[in-house]
Short mmCIF file of C-alpha atoms in Angstrom, two decimals:
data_model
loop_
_atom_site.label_atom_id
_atom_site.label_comp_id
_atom_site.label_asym_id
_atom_site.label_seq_id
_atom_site.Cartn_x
_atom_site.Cartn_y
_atom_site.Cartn_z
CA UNK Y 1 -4.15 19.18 12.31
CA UNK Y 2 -0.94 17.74 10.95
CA UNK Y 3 0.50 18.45 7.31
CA UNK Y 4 -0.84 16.60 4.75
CA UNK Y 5 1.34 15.23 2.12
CA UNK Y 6 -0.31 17.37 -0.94
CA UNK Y 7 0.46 20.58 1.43
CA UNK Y 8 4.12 19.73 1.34
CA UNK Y 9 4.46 18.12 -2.28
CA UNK Y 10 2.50 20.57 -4.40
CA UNK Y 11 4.95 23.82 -3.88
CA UNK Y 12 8.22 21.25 -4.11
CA UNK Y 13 6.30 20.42 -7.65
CA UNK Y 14 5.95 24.06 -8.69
CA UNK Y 15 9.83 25.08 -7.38
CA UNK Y 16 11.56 22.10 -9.28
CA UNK Y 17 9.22 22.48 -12.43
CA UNK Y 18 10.20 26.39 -12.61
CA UNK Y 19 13.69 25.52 -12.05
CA UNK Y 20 13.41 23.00 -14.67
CA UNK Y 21 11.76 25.42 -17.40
CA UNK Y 22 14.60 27.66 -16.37
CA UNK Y 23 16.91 25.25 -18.52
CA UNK Y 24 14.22 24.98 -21.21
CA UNK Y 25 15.31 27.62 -24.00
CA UNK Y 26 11.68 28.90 -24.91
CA UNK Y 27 11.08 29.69 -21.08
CA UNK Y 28 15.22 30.45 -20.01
CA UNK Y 29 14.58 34.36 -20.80
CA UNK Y 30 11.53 34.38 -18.35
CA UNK Y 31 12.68 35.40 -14.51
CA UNK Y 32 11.91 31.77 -13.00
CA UNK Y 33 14.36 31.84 -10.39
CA UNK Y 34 12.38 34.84 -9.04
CA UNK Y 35 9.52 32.93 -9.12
CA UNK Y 36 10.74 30.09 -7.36
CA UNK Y 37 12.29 32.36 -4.43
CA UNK Y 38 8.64 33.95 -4.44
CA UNK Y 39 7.38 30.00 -4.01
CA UNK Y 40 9.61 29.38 -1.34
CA UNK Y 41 9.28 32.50 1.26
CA UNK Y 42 5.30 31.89 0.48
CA UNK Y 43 5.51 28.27 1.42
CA UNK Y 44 7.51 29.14 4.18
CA UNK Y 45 5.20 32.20 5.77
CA UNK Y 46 2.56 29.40 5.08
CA UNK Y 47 3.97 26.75 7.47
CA UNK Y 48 4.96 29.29 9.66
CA UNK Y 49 1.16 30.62 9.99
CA UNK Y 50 -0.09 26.92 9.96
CA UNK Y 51 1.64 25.95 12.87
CA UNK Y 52 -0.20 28.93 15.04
CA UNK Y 53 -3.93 27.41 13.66
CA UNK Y 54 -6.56 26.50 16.44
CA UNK Y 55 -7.64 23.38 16.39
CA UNK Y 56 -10.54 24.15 18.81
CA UNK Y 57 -13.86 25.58 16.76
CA UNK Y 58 -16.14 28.64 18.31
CA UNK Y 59 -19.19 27.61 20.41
CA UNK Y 60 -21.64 30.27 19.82
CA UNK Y 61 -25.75 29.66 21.05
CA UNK Y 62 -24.79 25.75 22.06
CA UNK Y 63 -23.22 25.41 18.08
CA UNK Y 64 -19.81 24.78 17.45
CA UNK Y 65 -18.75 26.72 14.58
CA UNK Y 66 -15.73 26.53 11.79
CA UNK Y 67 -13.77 29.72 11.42
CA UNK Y 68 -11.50 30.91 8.58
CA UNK Y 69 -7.89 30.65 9.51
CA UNK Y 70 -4.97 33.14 9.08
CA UNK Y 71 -3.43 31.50 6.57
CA UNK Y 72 -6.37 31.36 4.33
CA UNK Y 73 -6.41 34.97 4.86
CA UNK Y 74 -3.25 35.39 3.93
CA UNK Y 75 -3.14 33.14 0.84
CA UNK Y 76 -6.59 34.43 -0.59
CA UNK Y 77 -5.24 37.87 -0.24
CA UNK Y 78 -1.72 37.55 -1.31
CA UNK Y 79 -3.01 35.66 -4.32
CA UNK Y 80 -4.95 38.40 -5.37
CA UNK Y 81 -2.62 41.14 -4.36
CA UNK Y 82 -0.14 39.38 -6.30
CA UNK Y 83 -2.69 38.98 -9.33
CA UNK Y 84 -3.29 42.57 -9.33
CA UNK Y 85 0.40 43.78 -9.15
CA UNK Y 86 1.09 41.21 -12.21
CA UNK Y 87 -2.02 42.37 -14.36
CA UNK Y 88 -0.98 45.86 -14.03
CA UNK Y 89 2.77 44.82 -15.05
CA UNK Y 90 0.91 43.07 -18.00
CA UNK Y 91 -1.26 46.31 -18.97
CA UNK Y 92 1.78 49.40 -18.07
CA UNK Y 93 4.85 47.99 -19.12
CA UNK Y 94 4.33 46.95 -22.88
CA UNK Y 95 3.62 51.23 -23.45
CA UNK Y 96 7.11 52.24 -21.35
CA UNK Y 97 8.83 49.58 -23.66
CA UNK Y 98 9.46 46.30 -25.24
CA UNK Y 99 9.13 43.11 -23.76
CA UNK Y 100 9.08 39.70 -25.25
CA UNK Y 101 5.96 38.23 -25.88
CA UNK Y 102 7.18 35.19 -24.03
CA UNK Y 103 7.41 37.40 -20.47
CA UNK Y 104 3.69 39.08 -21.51
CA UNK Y 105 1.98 35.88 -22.25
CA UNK Y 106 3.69 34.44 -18.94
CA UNK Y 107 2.99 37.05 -16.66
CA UNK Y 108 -0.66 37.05 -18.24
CA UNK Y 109 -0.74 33.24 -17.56
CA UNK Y 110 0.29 33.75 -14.01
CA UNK Y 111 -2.10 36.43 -12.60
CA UNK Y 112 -5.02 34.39 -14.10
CA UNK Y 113 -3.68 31.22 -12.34
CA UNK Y 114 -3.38 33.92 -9.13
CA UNK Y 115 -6.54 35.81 -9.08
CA UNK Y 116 -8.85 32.22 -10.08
CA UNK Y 117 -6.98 30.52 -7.00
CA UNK Y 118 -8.04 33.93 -4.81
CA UNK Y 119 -11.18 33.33 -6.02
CA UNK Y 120 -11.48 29.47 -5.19
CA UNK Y 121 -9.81 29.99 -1.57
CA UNK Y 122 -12.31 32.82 -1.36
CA UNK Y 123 -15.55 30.54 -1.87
CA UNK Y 124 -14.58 27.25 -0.73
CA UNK Y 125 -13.29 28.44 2.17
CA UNK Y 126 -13.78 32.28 3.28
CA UNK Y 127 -17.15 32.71 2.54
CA UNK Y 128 -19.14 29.34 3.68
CA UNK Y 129 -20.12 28.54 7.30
CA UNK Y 130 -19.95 25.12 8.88
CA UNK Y 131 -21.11 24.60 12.11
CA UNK Y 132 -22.88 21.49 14.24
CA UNK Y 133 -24.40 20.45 17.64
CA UNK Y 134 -25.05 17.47 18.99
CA UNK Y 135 -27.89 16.07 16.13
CA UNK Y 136 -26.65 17.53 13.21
CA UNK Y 137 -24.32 19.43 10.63
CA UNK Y 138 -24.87 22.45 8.75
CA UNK Y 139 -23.34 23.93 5.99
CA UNK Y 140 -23.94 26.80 4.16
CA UNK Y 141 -22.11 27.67 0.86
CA UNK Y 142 -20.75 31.19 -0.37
CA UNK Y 143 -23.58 31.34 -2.88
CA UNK Y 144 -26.41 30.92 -0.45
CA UNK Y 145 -26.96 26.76 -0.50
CA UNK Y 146 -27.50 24.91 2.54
CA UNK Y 147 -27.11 21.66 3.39
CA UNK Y 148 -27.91 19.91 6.38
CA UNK Y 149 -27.09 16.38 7.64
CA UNK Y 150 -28.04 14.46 10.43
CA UNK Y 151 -25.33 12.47 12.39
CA UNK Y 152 -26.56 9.50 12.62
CA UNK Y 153 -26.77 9.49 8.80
CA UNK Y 154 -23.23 9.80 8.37
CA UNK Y 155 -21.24 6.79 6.54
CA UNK Y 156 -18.03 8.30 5.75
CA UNK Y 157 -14.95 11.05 6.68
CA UNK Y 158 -12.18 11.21 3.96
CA UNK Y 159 -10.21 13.92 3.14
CA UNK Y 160 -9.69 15.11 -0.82
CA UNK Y 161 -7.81 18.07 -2.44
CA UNK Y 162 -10.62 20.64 -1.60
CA UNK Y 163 -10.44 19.55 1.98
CA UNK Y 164 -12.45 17.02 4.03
CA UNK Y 165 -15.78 15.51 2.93
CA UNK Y 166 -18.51 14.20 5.60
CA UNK Y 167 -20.59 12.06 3.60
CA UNK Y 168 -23.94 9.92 4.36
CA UNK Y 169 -25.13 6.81 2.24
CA UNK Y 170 -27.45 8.70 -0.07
CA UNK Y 171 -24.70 10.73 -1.49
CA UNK Y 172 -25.58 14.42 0.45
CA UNK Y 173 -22.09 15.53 1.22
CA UNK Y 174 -20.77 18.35 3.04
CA UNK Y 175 -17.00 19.49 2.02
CA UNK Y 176 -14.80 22.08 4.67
CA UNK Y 177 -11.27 23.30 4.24
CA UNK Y 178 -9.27 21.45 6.50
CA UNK Y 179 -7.38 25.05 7.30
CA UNK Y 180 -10.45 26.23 9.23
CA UNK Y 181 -9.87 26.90 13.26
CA UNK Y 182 -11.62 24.06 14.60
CA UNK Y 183 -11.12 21.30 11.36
CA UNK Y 184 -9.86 18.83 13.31
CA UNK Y 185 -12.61 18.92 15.83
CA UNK Y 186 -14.91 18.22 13.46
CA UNK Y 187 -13.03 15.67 11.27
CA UNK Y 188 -12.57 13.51 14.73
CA UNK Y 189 -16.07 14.16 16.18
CA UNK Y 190 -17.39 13.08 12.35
CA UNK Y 191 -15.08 9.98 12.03
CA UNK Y 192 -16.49 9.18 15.49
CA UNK Y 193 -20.30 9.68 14.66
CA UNK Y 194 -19.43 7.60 11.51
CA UNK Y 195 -17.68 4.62 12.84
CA UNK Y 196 -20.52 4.39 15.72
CA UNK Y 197 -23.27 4.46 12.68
CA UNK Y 198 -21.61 1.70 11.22
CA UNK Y 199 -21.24 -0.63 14.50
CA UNK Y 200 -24.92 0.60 14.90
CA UNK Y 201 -25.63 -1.35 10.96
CA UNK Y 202 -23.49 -3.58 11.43
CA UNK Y 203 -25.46 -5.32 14.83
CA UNK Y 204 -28.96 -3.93 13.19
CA UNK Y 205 -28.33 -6.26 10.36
CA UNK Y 206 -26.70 -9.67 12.04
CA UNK Y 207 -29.97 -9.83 14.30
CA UNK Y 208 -32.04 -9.71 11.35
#
């Protein structure tokens, strides 16, 4: 599946705002540069593993099934590696010596930010299952919730900042990461299913 303009426009946002607050005097003690170099390999291992994703999905028992990629791997686990390492900064340093309250709020601030974005890759994307056959798609989430929609009830394919939504016209809705080996599939064989529901309307109603 090719980039999506949020994937390339939301870590330019974060390296140019920290390279901004650099210049900002509250912030200009805080190591920001770091944090932008720490942006920028990230970003860059990310495109690096994105460009090795399957687009095929697994068929296992006749279903064709959505699979956590590398690179959610990786950022889930980075995240929270990185979350950890920065919460234990926050918790050993200030008793080997002083640091500004600026850089302990901050690195506070950012391991939160870390370890809640671990936690939403983790759940929106590691832990769920999507799969489908021919007559219909299942989802099940990481707390146990299932939802299942038939393909001929399907209206609409669009794609949103947690990843793609297949939708039907009484508002059941399933949502995938659009990182998953085999996303593509889907989103295609969807879009199809949807478009051929809505010829299938479309003649129903002008012979009525």
């Amino acid at each position: 599946m090719p980039l999506r303009w949020q994937e390339v426009a939301v870590p330019l946002i974060i390296i140019v705002t920290l390279l901004v607050l650099k210049h900002v005097p509250i912030t200009a003690n805080l190591p920001l540069a770091r944090a932008a170099g720490v942006v920028a390999f990230g970003y860059a291992a990310f495109l690096a593993l994105r460009l090795i994703q399957p687009e095929e999905a697994v068929s296992v028992d006749g279903w064709s099934e959505l699979r956590p990629a590398i690179v959610e791997y990786f950022a889930c686990y980075g995240a929270a590696a990185l979350a950890v390492v920065l919460m234990s900064a926050v918790i050993v340093i200030p008793g080997t010596r002083h640091v500004e309250t600026t850089q302990l709020v901050a690195t506070f601030l950012a391991a939160l930010m870390l370890g809640g974005g671990a936690f939403l890759i983790g759940i929106g994307g590691l832990f769920t299952k999507v799969r489908w056959n021919n007559s219909v798609l299942e989802h099940k989430s990481a707390f146990g919730r299932e939802t299942r929609i038939d393909w001929s009830d399907v209206r609409t394919v669009r794609p949103n900042w947690r990843g793609i939504t297949i939708a039907t016209e009484d508002q059941r809705a399933v949502t995938f990461s659009q990182f998953h080996c085999g996303a593509a599939q889907l989103a295609k064989h969807a879009a199809n299913r949807a478009r051929r529901n809505l010829e299938t309307a479309t003649k129903a109603f002008a012979t009525l």
